[in-house]
XYZ file of N, CA and C in Angstrom:
690
model
N -3.596 2.541 16.771
C -4.931 2.185 16.313
C -4.936 0.818 15.629
N -3.917 0.568 14.800
C -3.842 -0.723 14.109
C -3.638 -1.861 15.103
N -2.827 -1.606 16.155
C -2.611 -2.629 17.176
C -3.910 -2.933 17.911
N -4.687 -1.880 18.221
C -5.980 -2.075 18.874
C -6.925 -2.851 17.967
N -6.859 -2.567 16.658
C -7.696 -3.288 15.706
C -7.330 -4.767 15.667
N -6.042 -5.060 15.712
C -5.608 -6.456 15.703
C -6.071 -7.183 16.961
N -5.994 -6.527 18.127
C -6.439 -7.143 19.376
C -7.953 -7.322 19.389
N -8.672 -6.382 18.772
C -10.131 -6.464 18.744
C -10.622 -7.690 17.985
N -9.779 -8.234 17.132
C -10.152 -9.419 16.359
C -10.542 -10.573 17.279
N -9.932 -10.628 18.457
C -10.177 -11.734 19.379
C -11.291 -11.422 20.384
N -11.876 -10.216 20.300
C -12.888 -9.803 21.265
C -14.222 -9.494 20.585
N -14.160 -8.732 19.511
C -15.369 -8.258 18.836
C -15.912 -9.351 17.919
N -17.241 -9.543 17.876
C -17.830 -10.507 16.924
C -17.384 -10.216 15.500
N -17.236 -11.274 14.706
C -16.622 -11.146 13.380
C -17.351 -10.168 12.472
N -18.700 -10.169 12.502
C -19.436 -9.268 11.611
C -19.183 -7.809 11.977
N -19.218 -7.494 13.293
C -18.948 -6.124 13.730
C -17.491 -5.741 13.468
N -16.594 -6.698 13.654
C -15.169 -6.421 13.421
C -14.924 -6.044 11.974
N -15.530 -6.784 11.048
C -15.318 -6.511 9.628
C -15.819 -5.119 9.259
N -16.956 -4.708 9.860
C -17.470 -3.371 9.569
C -16.498 -2.304 10.075
N -16.072 -2.423 11.311
C -15.131 -1.463 11.886
C -13.822 -1.467 11.122
N -13.368 -2.665 10.757
C -12.127 -2.835 10.013
C -12.179 -2.090 8.685
N -13.265 -2.273 7.953
C -13.387 -1.616 6.653
C -13.518 -0.109 6.788
N -14.282 0.339 7.799
C -14.391 1.783 8.010
C -13.028 2.395 8.275
N -12.237 1.759 9.122
C -10.923 2.299 9.466
C -10.013 2.346 8.248
N -10.021 1.286 7.439
C -9.180 1.267 6.244
C -9.577 2.376 5.278
N -10.883 2.569 5.081
C -11.361 3.590 4.155
C -10.984 4.984 4.648
N -11.198 5.227 5.944
C -10.854 6.535 6.514
C -9.355 6.793 6.396
N -8.549 5.759 6.691
C -7.094 5.908 6.603
C -6.656 6.221 5.175
N -7.243 5.525 4.198
C -6.867 5.731 2.803
C -7.206 7.146 2.337
N -8.424 7.596 2.607
C -8.826 8.931 2.149
C -8.095 10.036 2.917
N -7.822 9.800 4.205
C -7.051 10.782 4.962
C -5.639 10.894 4.399
N -5.023 9.751 4.080
C -3.694 9.767 3.481
C -3.684 10.492 2.149
N -4.714 10.261 1.331
C -4.806 10.954 0.044
C -4.906 12.464 0.255
N -5.684 12.880 1.270
C -5.822 14.309 1.555
C -4.498 14.907 2.019
N -3.748 14.154 2.822
C -2.441 14.634 3.289
C -1.493 14.830 2.115
N -1.487 13.894 1.165
C -0.607 14.013 0.003
C -0.993 15.212 -0.858
N -2.297 15.454 -1.007
C -2.723 16.629 -1.762
C -2.297 17.912 -1.048
N -2.432 17.918 0.279
C -1.992 19.088 1.045
C -0.503 19.315 0.860
N 0.286 18.231 0.915
C 1.729 18.356 0.719
C 2.045 18.921 -0.661
N 1.320 18.454 -1.664
C 1.588 18.909 -3.031
C 1.311 20.410 -3.171
N 0.167 20.844 -2.677
C -0.182 22.255 -2.839
C 0.563 23.154 -1.851
N 0.989 22.587 -0.720
C 1.693 23.395 0.290
C 3.179 23.507 -0.016
N 3.773 22.383 -0.441
C 5.222 22.360 -0.633
C 5.634 22.194 -2.098
N 4.709 21.747 -2.956
C 5.019 21.630 -4.375
C 6.179 20.705 -4.662
N 6.135 19.484 -4.095
C 7.260 18.572 -4.233
C 7.169 17.672 -5.463
N 6.413 18.028 -6.479
C 6.386 17.255 -7.710
C 5.170 16.349 -7.813
N 5.052 15.718 -8.983
C 3.859 14.923 -9.287
C 3.805 13.613 -8.512
N 4.897 13.208 -7.885
C 4.877 11.965 -7.129
C 3.819 11.978 -6.038
N 3.630 13.136 -5.401
C 2.612 13.250 -4.360
C 1.215 13.100 -4.942
N 1.003 13.583 -6.170
C -0.294 13.402 -6.819
C -0.534 11.933 -7.132
N 0.513 11.226 -7.559
C 0.386 9.792 -7.806
C 0.047 9.057 -6.508
N 0.716 9.428 -5.426
C 0.452 8.792 -4.132
C -0.976 9.071 -3.672
N -1.415 10.313 -3.835
C -2.788 10.660 -3.469
C -3.782 9.867 -4.303
N -3.495 9.747 -5.598
C -4.374 8.977 -6.475
C -4.422 7.507 -6.100
N -3.270 6.958 -5.683
C -3.216 5.548 -5.296
C -4.088 5.284 -4.079
N -3.944 6.104 -3.039
C -4.739 5.885 -1.830
C -6.212 6.173 -2.069
N -6.504 7.208 -2.876
C -7.902 7.509 -3.171
C -8.540 6.386 -3.980
N -7.803 5.849 -4.957
C -8.330 4.751 -5.761
C -8.581 3.517 -4.905
N -7.649 3.240 -3.990
C -7.849 2.102 -3.095
C -9.086 2.327 -2.231
N -9.256 3.547 -1.706
C -10.424 3.846 -0.886
C -11.717 3.722 -1.668
N -11.720 4.193 -2.914
C -12.915 4.091 -3.758
C -13.265 2.629 -4.020
N -12.253 1.809 -4.296
C -12.495 0.381 -4.537
C -13.079 -0.289 -3.295
N -12.561 0.066 -2.124
C -13.074 -0.521 -0.884
C -14.495 -0.038 -0.609
N -14.769 1.240 -0.875
C -16.133 1.760 -0.716
C -17.090 1.025 -1.652
N -16.647 0.784 -2.896
C -17.484 0.069 -3.861
C -17.800 -1.344 -3.364
N -16.777 -2.017 -2.814
C -16.995 -3.365 -2.286
C -17.989 -3.340 -1.133
N -17.793 -2.408 -0.201
C -18.634 -2.359 0.996
C -20.050 -1.919 0.643
N -20.183 -1.000 -0.307
C -21.507 -0.544 -0.738
C -22.281 -1.678 -1.392
N -21.595 -2.471 -2.223
C -22.252 -3.604 -2.875
C -22.780 -4.594 -1.844
N -21.998 -4.821 -0.793
C -22.439 -5.744 0.262
C -23.647 -5.176 0.998
N -23.620 -3.885 1.322
C -24.728 -3.262 2.048
C -26.005 -3.222 1.218
N -25.853 -3.144 -0.098
C -27.025 -3.100 -0.975
C -27.601 -4.474 -1.268
N -27.026 -5.489 -0.638
C -27.604 -6.823 -0.770
C -26.972 -7.699 -1.822
N -25.784 -7.323 -2.292
C -25.128 -8.162 -3.291
C -24.539 -9.419 -2.669
N -24.514 -9.469 -1.329
C -23.921 -10.628 -0.666
C -22.411 -10.572 -0.726
N -21.788 -11.698 -0.502
C -20.333 -11.763 -0.587
C -19.898 -11.730 -2.044
N -19.087 -10.755 -2.388
C -18.595 -10.632 -3.759
C -17.559 -11.719 -4.001
N -17.731 -12.437 -5.099
C -16.812 -13.537 -5.380
C -15.450 -13.001 -5.784
N -14.441 -13.756 -5.454
C -13.062 -13.412 -5.803
C -12.654 -14.231 -7.029
N -12.045 -13.605 -8.039
C -11.760 -12.162 -8.158
C -12.932 -11.406 -8.767
N -12.893 -10.091 -8.622
C -13.920 -9.228 -9.187
C -13.257 -7.981 -9.742
N -14.074 -7.123 -10.326
C -13.542 -5.875 -10.880
C -12.935 -5.015 -9.784
N -13.442 -5.139 -8.564
C -12.907 -4.371 -7.442
C -11.449 -4.751 -7.183
N -11.108 -6.023 -7.378
C -9.713 -6.445 -7.204
C -8.795 -5.735 -8.182
N -9.290 -5.475 -9.387
C -8.473 -4.734 -10.343
C -8.216 -3.307 -9.851
N -9.186 -2.746 -9.123
C -8.971 -1.427 -8.532
C -7.876 -1.453 -7.482
N -7.854 -2.513 -6.648
C -6.803 -2.647 -5.636
C -5.430 -2.800 -6.301
N -5.361 -3.642 -7.322
C -4.092 -3.859 -8.016
C -3.618 -2.561 -8.680
N -4.545 -1.841 -9.305
C -4.182 -0.570 -9.945
C -3.651 0.422 -8.913
N -4.231 0.423 -7.711
C -3.763 1.319 -6.653
C -2.332 0.969 -6.236
N -2.021 -0.323 -6.147
C -0.665 -0.747 -5.790
C 0.331 -0.308 -6.859
N -0.036 -0.485 -8.116
C 0.853 -0.080 -9.210
C 1.027 1.434 -9.241
N -0.029 2.167 -8.929
C 0.061 3.625 -8.911
C 0.956 4.096 -7.773
N 0.888 3.410 -6.642
C 1.774 3.753 -5.531
C 3.228 3.477 -5.895
N 3.459 2.414 -6.652
C 4.807 2.124 -7.130
C 5.318 3.254 -8.024
N 4.454 3.765 -8.889
C 4.833 4.901 -9.739
C 5.123 6.143 -8.902
N 4.397 6.298 -7.800
C 4.640 7.441 -6.914
C 6.030 7.360 -6.303
N 6.433 6.169 -5.855
C 7.776 6.004 -5.295
C 8.842 6.383 -6.316
N 8.573 6.052 -7.565
C 9.525 6.345 -8.636
C 9.745 7.838 -8.800
N 8.776 8.637 -8.364
C 8.855 10.089 -8.522
C 9.184 10.824 -7.221
N 8.873 10.206 -6.088
C 9.091 10.882 -4.809
C 10.517 10.715 -4.312
N 11.035 9.485 -4.398
C 12.338 9.182 -3.809
C 13.422 9.185 -4.887
N 14.619 9.647 -4.545
C 15.720 9.636 -5.520
C 16.141 8.214 -5.845
N 16.595 8.033 -7.054
C 17.022 6.702 -7.492
C 18.287 6.284 -6.748
N 18.305 5.021 -6.357
C 19.451 4.465 -5.651
C 19.955 3.274 -6.450
N 21.253 3.258 -6.700
C 21.820 2.211 -7.540
C 21.859 0.876 -6.784
N 20.871 0.049 -7.056
C 20.820 -1.306 -6.502
C 21.021 -2.278 -7.660
N 21.813 -3.296 -7.426
C 22.099 -4.252 -8.493
C 20.815 -4.856 -9.044
N 20.738 -4.879 -10.374
C 19.558 -5.423 -11.014
C 19.295 -6.873 -10.653
N 20.353 -7.635 -10.454
C 20.179 -9.043 -10.100
C 19.525 -9.192 -8.728
N 19.834 -8.279 -7.810
C 19.219 -8.328 -6.488
C 17.726 -8.047 -6.593
N 17.368 -7.025 -7.365
C 15.959 -6.686 -7.538
C 15.207 -7.818 -8.229
N 15.829 -8.411 -9.240
C 15.203 -9.533 -9.946
C 15.014 -10.724 -9.014
N 16.004 -10.968 -8.156
C 15.906 -12.085 -7.214
C 14.761 -11.867 -6.230
N 14.596 -10.612 -5.762
C 13.497 -10.304 -4.847
C 12.157 -10.552 -5.518
N 12.022 -10.090 -6.771
C 10.764 -10.275 -7.495
C 10.474 -11.753 -7.735
N 11.484 -12.514 -8.157
C 11.283 -13.943 -8.418
C 10.929 -14.686 -7.135
N 11.550 -14.292 -6.025
C 11.246 -14.925 -4.748
C 9.784 -14.705 -4.371
N 9.279 -13.523 -4.654
C 7.891 -13.225 -4.317
C 6.906 -13.933 -5.239
N 7.378 -14.373 -6.398
C 6.492 -15.058 -7.338
C 6.480 -16.568 -7.150
N 7.272 -17.067 -6.199
C 7.340 -18.521 -5.997
C 5.978 -19.086 -5.625
N 5.296 -18.447 -4.673
C 4.002 -18.967 -4.195
C 2.953 -18.978 -5.304
N 2.697 -17.856 -6.012
C 1.674 -17.916 -7.062
C 2.026 -18.865 -8.198
N 3.311 -18.965 -8.548
C 3.692 -19.901 -9.605
C 3.489 -21.348 -9.159
N 3.732 -21.612 -7.873
C 3.479 -22.959 -7.347
C 1.989 -23.274 -7.373
N 1.157 -22.291 -7.074
C -0.302 -22.502 -7.133
C -0.744 -22.780 -8.561
N -0.182 -22.038 -9.512
C -0.506 -22.278 -10.926
C -0.054 -23.667 -11.369
N 1.126 -24.084 -10.896
C 1.672 -25.381 -11.311
C 0.871 -26.535 -10.729
N 0.369 -26.385 -9.511
C -0.340 -27.496 -8.861
C -1.841 -27.472 -9.110
N -2.413 -26.279 -9.225
C -3.864 -26.186 -9.367
C -4.341 -25.836 -10.753
N -3.409 -25.573 -11.666
C -3.811 -25.215 -13.017
C -4.137 -23.740 -13.147
N -4.439 -23.336 -14.374
C -4.727 -21.933 -14.662
C -6.200 -21.658 -14.381
N -6.456 -20.903 -13.330
C -7.806 -20.486 -12.972
C -7.819 -18.976 -12.774
N -9.015 -18.405 -12.711
C -9.115 -16.958 -12.485
C -8.509 -16.580 -11.142
N -8.754 -17.417 -10.133
C -8.213 -17.122 -8.810
C -6.685 -17.169 -8.810
N -6.128 -18.186 -9.475
C -4.670 -18.329 -9.499
C -4.021 -17.170 -10.255
N -4.635 -16.736 -11.343
C -4.083 -15.624 -12.108
C -4.161 -14.310 -11.318
N -5.238 -14.149 -10.559
C -5.347 -12.933 -9.757
C -4.339 -12.941 -8.613
N -4.095 -14.121 -8.032
C -3.054 -14.234 -7.003
C -1.706 -13.835 -7.592
N -1.420 -14.327 -8.793
C -0.169 -13.975 -9.466
C -0.083 -12.464 -9.687
N -1.190 -11.857 -10.084
C -1.195 -10.419 -10.352
C -0.962 -9.621 -9.067
N -1.589 -10.033 -7.975
C -1.381 -9.358 -6.694
C 0.083 -9.464 -6.252
N 0.643 -10.666 -6.341
C 2.030 -10.864 -5.909
C 2.992 -10.079 -6.801
N 2.717 -10.033 -8.092
C 3.576 -9.271 -8.999
C 3.518 -7.785 -8.664
N 2.301 -7.246 -8.434
C 2.154 -5.827 -8.114
C 2.869 -5.495 -6.801
N 2.716 -6.359 -5.796
C 3.380 -6.119 -4.510
C 4.902 -6.232 -4.654
N 5.351 -7.197 -5.445
C 6.786 -7.326 -5.690
C 7.344 -6.111 -6.400
N 6.597 -5.597 -7.381
C 7.039 -4.402 -8.100
C 7.092 -3.202 -7.167
N 6.126 -3.094 -6.242
C 6.129 -2.002 -5.270
C 7.380 -2.060 -4.396
N 7.729 -3.258 -3.940
C 8.885 -3.409 -3.047
C 10.192 -3.124 -3.785
N 10.374 -3.688 -4.980
C 11.649 -3.471 -5.663
C 11.780 -2.027 -6.155
N 10.659 -1.377 -6.472
C 10.726 0.038 -6.833
C 11.171 0.857 -5.633
N 10.626 0.525 -4.453
C 11.051 1.219 -3.240
C 12.515 0.989 -2.932
N 12.964 -0.260 -3.066
C 14.374 -0.568 -2.793
C 15.296 0.158 -3.764
N 14.836 0.356 -4.980
C 15.656 1.010 -5.994
C 15.533 2.532 -5.950
N 14.723 3.050 -5.024
C 14.553 4.502 -4.925
C 14.651 4.969 -3.474
N 15.689 4.528 -2.794
C 16.069 5.060 -1.479
C 15.039 4.839 -0.385
N 14.067 3.951 -0.585
C 13.081 3.714 0.466
C 13.710 3.184 1.759
N 14.773 2.351 1.697
C 15.394 1.913 2.958
C 15.943 3.053 3.817
N 16.160 4.230 3.218
C 16.628 5.375 3.995
C 15.495 6.042 4.775
N 14.264 5.557 4.593
C 13.088 6.112 5.267
C 12.360 4.960 5.963
N 12.764 4.628 7.199
C 12.291 3.409 7.875
C 10.772 3.308 8.001
N 10.092 4.421 8.292
C 8.639 4.349 8.453
C 7.955 3.978 7.142
N 8.368 4.617 6.060
C 7.775 4.307 4.760
C 8.099 2.878 4.337
N 9.315 2.417 4.638
C 9.700 1.048 4.301
C 8.852 0.044 5.082
N 8.694 0.277 6.399
C 7.881 -0.632 7.215
C 6.435 -0.645 6.737
N 5.907 0.528 6.411
C 4.540 0.604 5.914
C 4.365 -0.122 4.596
N 5.340 0.022 3.715
C 5.274 -0.650 2.421
C 5.288 -2.171 2.587
N 6.150 -2.664 3.471
C 6.222 -4.103 3.699
C 4.927 -4.631 4.313
N 4.345 -3.902 5.265
C 3.074 -4.316 5.859
C 1.964 -4.328 4.817
N 1.915 -3.274 4.013
C 0.892 -3.161 2.979
C 1.030 -4.283 1.946
N 2.273 -4.545 1.512
C 2.507 -5.611 0.538
C 2.164 -6.977 1.126
N 2.528 -7.193 2.384
C 2.204 -8.465 3.035
C 0.696 -8.675 3.090
N -0.047 -7.610 3.422
C -1.504 -7.713 3.488
C -2.086 -8.145 2.156
N -1.549 -7.601 1.055
C -2.132 -7.919 -0.246
C -1.493 -9.134 -0.915
N -0.593 -9.773 -0.227
C -0.196 -11.119 -0.625
C -1.019 -12.159 0.140
N -1.372 -11.827 1.381
C -2.210 -12.734 2.170
C -3.660 -12.680 1.690
N -4.117 -11.482 1.319
C -5.526 -11.294 0.951
C -6.016 -12.260 -0.141
N -5.349 -12.359 -1.300
C -5.878 -13.275 -2.324
C -5.776 -14.739 -1.919
N -4.759 -15.069 -1.110
C -4.651 -16.443 -0.608
C -5.837 -16.748 0.308
N -6.167 -15.788 1.171
C -7.316 -15.978 2.065
C -8.606 -16.140 1.273
N -8.817 -15.258 0.288
C -10.059 -15.301 -0.474
C -10.202 -16.591 -1.268
N -9.083 -17.197 -1.647
C -9.129 -18.410 -2.472
C -9.208 -19.678 -1.635
N -8.431 -19.740 -0.563
C -8.300 -21.004 0.172
C -8.838 -20.958 1.608
N -8.920 -19.783 2.214
C -9.278 -19.698 3.634
C -10.368 -18.653 3.862
N -11.356 -18.611 2.994
C -12.384 -17.572 3.079
C -13.162 -17.628 4.386
N -13.260 -18.789 5.015
C -14.031 -18.904 6.252
C -13.227 -18.678 7.506
N -11.943 -18.358 7.373
C -11.091 -18.182 8.553
C -11.209 -16.754 9.068
N -11.817 -16.547 10.256
C -12.020 -15.175 10.737
C -10.725 -14.498 11.170
N -9.717 -15.273 11.561
C -8.493 -14.675 12.104
C -7.641 -14.012 11.031
N -7.823 -14.404 9.773
C -7.061 -13.766 8.704
C -7.584 -12.371 8.376
N -8.669 -11.982 9.042
C -9.134 -10.603 8.887
C -8.154 -9.614 9.478
N -7.129 -10.115 10.165
C -6.110 -9.239 10.745
C -5.362 -8.455 9.677
N -5.474 -8.882 8.413
C -4.787 -8.134 7.358
C -5.333 -6.718 7.241
N -6.567 -6.493 7.713
C -7.095 -5.135 7.720
C -6.260 -4.204 8.584
N -5.779 -4.737 9.711
C -4.890 -3.945 10.575
C -3.585 -3.652 9.863
N -3.083 -4.622 9.073
C -1.849 -4.408 8.317
C -2.030 -3.299 7.286
N -3.190 -3.281 6.627
C -3.448 -2.255 5.612
C -3.485 -0.873 6.262
N -4.238 -0.743 7.378
C -4.351 0.548 8.050
C -2.994 1.024 8.560
N -2.237 0.102 9.180
C -0.905 0.472 9.678
C 0.031 0.805 8.526
N -0.055 0.031 7.434
C 0.793 0.280 6.276
C 0.551 1.652 5.679
N -0.722 1.999 5.466
C -1.042 3.324 4.937
C -0.516 4.423 5.859
N -0.730 4.259 7.174
C -0.322 5.290 8.122
C 1.183 5.504 8.091
N 1.949 4.417 8.080
C 3.408 4.530 8.081
C 3.927 5.096 6.760
N 3.308 4.707 5.648
C 3.711 5.246 4.345
C 3.496 6.761 4.316
N 2.319 7.199 4.799
C 2.019 8.630 4.806
C 2.982 9.380 5.719
N 3.231 8.842 6.914
C 4.152 9.499 7.838
C 5.563 9.561 7.268
N 5.999 8.468 6.608
C 7.334 8.453 6.015
C 7.487 9.477 4.912
N 6.499 9.549 4.021
C 6.566 10.514 2.924
C 6.408 11.935 3.460
N 5.540 12.108 4.464
C 5.343 13.430 5.060
C 6.641 13.958 5.657
N 7.347 13.079 6.369
C 8.608 13.487 6.998
C 9.653 13.856 5.958
N 9.807 13.004 4.942
C 10.836 13.263 3.931
C 10.501 14.490 3.090
N 9.213 14.672 2.769
C 8.834 15.795 1.912
C 8.986 17.123 2.638
N 8.570 17.169 3.901
C 8.671 18.435 4.634
C 10.111 18.779 4.971
N 10.933 17.738 5.216
C 12.353 18.010 5.504
C 13.056 18.548 4.272
N 12.769 17.930 3.109
C 13.419 18.362 1.872
C 12.994 19.758 1.495
N 11.728 20.069 1.843
C 11.205 21.365 1.397
C 11.602 22.530 2.296
N 12.280 22.246 3.428
C 12.690 23.343 4.280
C 13.731 24.205 3.570
N 13.570 25.511 3.606
C 14.542 26.363 2.925
C 15.896 26.301 3.598
N 16.927 26.362 2.791
C 18.275 26.355 3.340
C 18.534 27.670 4.070
N 19.296 27.624 5.160
C 19.579 28.876 5.881
C 20.375 29.839 4.995
N 20.044 31.087 5.141
C 20.715 32.098 4.312
C 22.168 32.233 4.737
N 23.046 32.341 3.752
C 24.457 32.518 4.023
C 24.740 33.972 4.379
N 25.545 34.160 5.390
C 25.881 35.529 5.799
C 26.723 36.193 4.704
N 26.406 37.442 4.427
C 27.147 38.174 3.421
C 28.544 38.517 3.968
N 29.591 38.352 3.138
C 30.923 38.726 3.609
C 30.986 40.230 3.850
N 31.748 40.631 4.838
C 31.820 42.090 5.119
C 32.460 42.829 3.948
N 31.947 43.999 3.718
C 32.473 44.821 2.614
C 33.812 45.443 3.049
N 34.699 45.594 2.079
C 35.969 46.261 2.382
C 35.733 47.711 2.741
N 36.418 48.220 3.734
C 36.252 49.645 4.094
C 36.755 50.543 2.976
């Protein structure tokens, strides 16, 4: 579906594409939240699933708020807005979910710090060249939240779950491109492809967590009782 959405960018008029794009992202987010709630009540795998459900639901609510404001005639919402804080909060909440869902994996702190600093190069360069503005600070906040999501995943066995790892990277990439687009390339229709990244990212994250949670929750086979002495 995400691949079809990306291809549709070059066929469907931009206004119709954005509507379809947002609908798909919202449906994917709320469906993922429902799956996590089902996993929690069906398998009882801990509060991490509730955090994950809350993250996707919060992201969906923020996107609904943005789209509703546009439909009600608010026009294009300027970047940044309160809705952006909802997106950032959802990313941080998903990071907290990883901390509870996946077992901790001993990764060198210097490696994690290097990954985070590498991800902050772009926003810090924007701050250094363009000065301190609301847009630059929000870009920094988005990059920091995405960096924290990635290093939390790396430090909690996420590489052992390829689908969840791929989804996390796609999702993080989308929300590093998003603030850059809103600040510098707002008129570029082709950067709307990040919507496909968000939908694919959510889907892969849900599938990865679904696979790991259901596998872990399978009961161990019963051990055969040793024969009794005659």
